[in-house]
PDB file of C-alpha atoms in Angstrom:
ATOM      1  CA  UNK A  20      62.455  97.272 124.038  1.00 77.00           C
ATOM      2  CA  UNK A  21      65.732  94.890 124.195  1.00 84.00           C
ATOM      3  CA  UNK A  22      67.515  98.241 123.819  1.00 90.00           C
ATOM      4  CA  UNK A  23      66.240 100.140 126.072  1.00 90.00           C
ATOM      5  CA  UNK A  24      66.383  97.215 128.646  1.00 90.00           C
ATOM      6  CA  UNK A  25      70.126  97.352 127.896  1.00 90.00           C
ATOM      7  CA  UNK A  26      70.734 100.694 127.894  1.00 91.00           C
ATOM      8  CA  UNK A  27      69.067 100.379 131.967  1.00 90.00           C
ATOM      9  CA  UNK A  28      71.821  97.765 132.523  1.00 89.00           C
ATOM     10  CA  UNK A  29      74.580  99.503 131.051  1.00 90.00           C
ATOM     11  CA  UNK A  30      73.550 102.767 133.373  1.00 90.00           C
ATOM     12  CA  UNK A  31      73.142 100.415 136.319  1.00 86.00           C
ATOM     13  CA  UNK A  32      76.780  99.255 135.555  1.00 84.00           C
ATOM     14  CA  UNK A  33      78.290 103.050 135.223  1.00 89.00           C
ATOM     15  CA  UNK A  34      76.067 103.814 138.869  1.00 88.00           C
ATOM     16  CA  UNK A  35      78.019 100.725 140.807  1.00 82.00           C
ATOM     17  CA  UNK A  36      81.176 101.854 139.227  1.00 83.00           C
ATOM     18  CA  UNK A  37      81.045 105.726 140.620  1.00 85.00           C
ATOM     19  CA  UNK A  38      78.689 104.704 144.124  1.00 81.00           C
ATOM     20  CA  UNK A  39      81.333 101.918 145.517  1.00 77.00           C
ATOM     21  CA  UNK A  40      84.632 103.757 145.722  1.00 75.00           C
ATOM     22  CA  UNK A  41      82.353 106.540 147.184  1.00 76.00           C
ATOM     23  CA  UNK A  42      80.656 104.659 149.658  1.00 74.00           C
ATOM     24  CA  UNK A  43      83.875 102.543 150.546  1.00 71.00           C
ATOM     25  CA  UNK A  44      85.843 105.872 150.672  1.00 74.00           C
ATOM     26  CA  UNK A  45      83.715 107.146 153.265  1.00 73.00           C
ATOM     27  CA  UNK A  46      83.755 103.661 155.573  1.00 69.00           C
ATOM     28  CA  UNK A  47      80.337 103.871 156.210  1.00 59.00           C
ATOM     29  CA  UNK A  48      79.155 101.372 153.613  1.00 59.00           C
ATOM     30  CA  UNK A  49      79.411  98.337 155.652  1.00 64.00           C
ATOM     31  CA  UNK A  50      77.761  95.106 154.482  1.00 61.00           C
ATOM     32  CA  UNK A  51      76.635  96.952 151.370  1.00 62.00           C
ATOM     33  CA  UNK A  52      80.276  98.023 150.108  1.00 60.00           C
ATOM     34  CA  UNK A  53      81.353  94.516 150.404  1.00 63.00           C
ATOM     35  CA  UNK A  54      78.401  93.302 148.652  1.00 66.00           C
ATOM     36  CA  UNK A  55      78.964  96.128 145.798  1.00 65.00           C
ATOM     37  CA  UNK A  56      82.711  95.456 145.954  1.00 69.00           C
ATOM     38  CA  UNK A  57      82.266  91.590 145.126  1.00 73.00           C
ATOM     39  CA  UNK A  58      83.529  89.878 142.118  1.00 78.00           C
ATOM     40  CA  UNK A  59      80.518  88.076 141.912  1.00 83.00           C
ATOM     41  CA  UNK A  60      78.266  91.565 141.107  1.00 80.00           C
ATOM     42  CA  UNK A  61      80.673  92.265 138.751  1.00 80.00           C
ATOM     43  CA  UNK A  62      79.898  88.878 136.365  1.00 86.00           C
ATOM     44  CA  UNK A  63      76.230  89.414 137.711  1.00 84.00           C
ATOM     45  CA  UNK A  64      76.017  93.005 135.756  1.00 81.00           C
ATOM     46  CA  UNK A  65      78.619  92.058 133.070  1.00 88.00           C
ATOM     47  CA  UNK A  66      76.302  88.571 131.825  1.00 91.00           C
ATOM     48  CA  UNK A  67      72.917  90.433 130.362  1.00 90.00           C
ATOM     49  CA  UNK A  68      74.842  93.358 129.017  1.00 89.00           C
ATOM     50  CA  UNK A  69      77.174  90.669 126.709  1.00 91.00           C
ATOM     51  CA  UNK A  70      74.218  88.679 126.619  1.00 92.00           C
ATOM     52  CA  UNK A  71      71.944  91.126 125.239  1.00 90.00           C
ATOM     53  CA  UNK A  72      75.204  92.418 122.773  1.00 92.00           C
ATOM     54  CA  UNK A  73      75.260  89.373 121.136  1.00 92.00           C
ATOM     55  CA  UNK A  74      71.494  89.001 120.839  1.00 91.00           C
ATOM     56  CA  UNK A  75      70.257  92.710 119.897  1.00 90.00           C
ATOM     57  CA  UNK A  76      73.044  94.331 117.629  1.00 93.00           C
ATOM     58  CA  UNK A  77      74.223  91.930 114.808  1.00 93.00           C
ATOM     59  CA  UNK A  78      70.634  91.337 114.032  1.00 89.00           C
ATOM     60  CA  UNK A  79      69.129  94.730 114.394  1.00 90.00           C
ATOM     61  CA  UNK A  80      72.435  95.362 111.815  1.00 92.00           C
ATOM     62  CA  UNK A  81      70.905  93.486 109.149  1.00 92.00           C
ATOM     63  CA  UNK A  82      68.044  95.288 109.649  1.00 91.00           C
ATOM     64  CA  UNK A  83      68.515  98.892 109.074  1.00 93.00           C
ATOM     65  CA  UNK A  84      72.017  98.294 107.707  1.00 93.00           C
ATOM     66  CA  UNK A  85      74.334 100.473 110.140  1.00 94.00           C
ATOM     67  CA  UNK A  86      77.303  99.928 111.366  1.00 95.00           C
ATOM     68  CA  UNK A  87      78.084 101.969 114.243  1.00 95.00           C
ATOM     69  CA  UNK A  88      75.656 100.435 117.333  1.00 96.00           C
ATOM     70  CA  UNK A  89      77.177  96.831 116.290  1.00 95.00           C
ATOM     71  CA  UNK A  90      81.134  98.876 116.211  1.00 96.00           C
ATOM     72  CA  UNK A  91      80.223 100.675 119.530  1.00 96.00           C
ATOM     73  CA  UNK A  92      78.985  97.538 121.263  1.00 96.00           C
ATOM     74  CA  UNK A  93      81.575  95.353 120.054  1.00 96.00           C
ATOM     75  CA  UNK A  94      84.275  98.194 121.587  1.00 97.00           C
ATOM     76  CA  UNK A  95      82.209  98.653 124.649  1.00 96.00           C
ATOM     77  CA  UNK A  96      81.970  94.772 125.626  1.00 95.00           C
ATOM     78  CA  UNK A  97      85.650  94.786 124.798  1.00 96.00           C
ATOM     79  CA  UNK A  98      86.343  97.441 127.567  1.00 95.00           C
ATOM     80  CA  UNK A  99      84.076  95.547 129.708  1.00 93.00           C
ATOM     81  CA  UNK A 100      85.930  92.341 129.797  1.00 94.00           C
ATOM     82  CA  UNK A 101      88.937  93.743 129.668  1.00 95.00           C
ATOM     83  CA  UNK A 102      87.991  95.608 133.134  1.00 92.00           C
ATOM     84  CA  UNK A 103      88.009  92.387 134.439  1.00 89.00           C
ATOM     85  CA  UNK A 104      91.683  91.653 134.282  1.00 91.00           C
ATOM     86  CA  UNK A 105      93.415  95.351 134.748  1.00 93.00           C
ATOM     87  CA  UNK A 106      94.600  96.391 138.234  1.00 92.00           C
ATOM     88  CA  UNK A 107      92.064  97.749 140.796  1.00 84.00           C
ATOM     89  CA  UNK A 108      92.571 101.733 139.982  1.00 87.00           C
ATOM     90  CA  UNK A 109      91.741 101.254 136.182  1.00 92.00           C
ATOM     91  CA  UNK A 110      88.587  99.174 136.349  1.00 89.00           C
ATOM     92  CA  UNK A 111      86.135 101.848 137.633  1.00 88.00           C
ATOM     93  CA  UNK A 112      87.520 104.027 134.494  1.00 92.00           C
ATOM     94  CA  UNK A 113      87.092 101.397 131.818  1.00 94.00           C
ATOM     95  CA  UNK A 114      83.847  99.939 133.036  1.00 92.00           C
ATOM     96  CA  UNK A 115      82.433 103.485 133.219  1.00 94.00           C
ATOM     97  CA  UNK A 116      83.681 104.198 129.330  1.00 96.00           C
ATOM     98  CA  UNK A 117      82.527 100.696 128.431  1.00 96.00           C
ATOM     99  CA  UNK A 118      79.425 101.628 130.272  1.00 94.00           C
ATOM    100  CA  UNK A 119      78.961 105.049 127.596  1.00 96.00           C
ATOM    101  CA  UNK A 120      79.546 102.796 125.192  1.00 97.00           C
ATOM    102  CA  UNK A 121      77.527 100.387 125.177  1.00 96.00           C
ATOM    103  CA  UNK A 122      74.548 102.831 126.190  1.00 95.00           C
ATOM    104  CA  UNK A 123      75.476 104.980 123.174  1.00 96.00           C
ATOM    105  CA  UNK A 124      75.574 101.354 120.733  1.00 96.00           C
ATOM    106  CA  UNK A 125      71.885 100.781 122.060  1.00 95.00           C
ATOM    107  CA  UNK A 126      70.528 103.954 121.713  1.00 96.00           C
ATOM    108  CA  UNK A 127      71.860 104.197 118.409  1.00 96.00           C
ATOM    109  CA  UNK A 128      70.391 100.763 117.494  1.00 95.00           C
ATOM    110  CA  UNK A 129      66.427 102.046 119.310  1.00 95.00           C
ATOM    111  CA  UNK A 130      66.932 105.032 116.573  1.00 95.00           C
ATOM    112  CA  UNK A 131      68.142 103.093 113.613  1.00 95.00           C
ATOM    113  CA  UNK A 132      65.767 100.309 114.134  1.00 94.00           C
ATOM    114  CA  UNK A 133      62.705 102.941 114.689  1.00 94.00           C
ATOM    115  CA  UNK A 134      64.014 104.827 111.331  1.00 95.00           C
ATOM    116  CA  UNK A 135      64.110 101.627 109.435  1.00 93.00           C
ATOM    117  CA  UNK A 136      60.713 100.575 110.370  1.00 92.00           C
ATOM    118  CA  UNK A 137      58.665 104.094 109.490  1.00 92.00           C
ATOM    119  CA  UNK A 138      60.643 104.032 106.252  1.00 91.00           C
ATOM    120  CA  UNK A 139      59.031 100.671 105.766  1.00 90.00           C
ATOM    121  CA  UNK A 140      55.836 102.043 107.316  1.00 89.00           C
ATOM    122  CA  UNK A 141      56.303 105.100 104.321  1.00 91.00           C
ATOM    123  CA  UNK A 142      57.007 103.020 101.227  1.00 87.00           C
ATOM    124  CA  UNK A 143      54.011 100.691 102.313  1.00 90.00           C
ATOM    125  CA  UNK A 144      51.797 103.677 102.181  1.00 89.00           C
ATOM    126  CA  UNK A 145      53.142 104.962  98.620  1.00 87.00           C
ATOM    127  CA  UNK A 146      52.253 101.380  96.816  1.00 75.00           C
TER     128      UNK A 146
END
């Protein structure tokens, strides 16, 4: 479920990052683009996804013993942070990769975990 709920997050992130320059492109955003264009949001949407990093992957690695979601998440909250500090015209473009990222590490970790647990469910049934 963590996965999923962090895969939502990560997707929210990558929607923000393509909807403000849009909407502040076009002028009509108002209130809204300023809101969307605050540094605040950006700490507000960066906090669960690192959060949820730290607290889903390593442990779902000792689990079912792959690599890659940890590897991918590690890379994509990387890119994340780093978007932080780079000048205006990069962030959108490392956010949004940071965004694939991560969604890729979680989705990676919902299958591994899921393939781990029916071989469990299997060798349970064979004793």
């Amino acid at each position: 479920m963590r996965d999923l709920v962090a895969a939502y997050i990560s997707g929210l992130c990558i929607i923000h990052c393509l909807i403000t320059p849009i909407l502040l492109a076009l002028g009509g955003a108002g209130l809204l683009g300023h809101w969307l264009e605050a540094e605040w949001v950006h700490y507000l949407l960066i906090a669960p996804i690192l959060l949820l990093v730290i607290w889903s992957l390593p442990a779902a690695k000792r689990q079912h013993q792959q690599h890659a979601p940890l590897w991918l998440g590690v890379a994509g909250a990387g890119l994340m942070l780093l978007s932080l500090w780079v000048p205006a015209p990069l962030e959108p473009w490392l956010a949004i990769s940071a965004g694939i990222l991560l969604m890729a590490a979680h989705l990676f970790n919902r299958h591994f975990l899921k393939l781990h647990v029916n071989a469990q469910l299997t060798a349970q049934a064979q004793k």
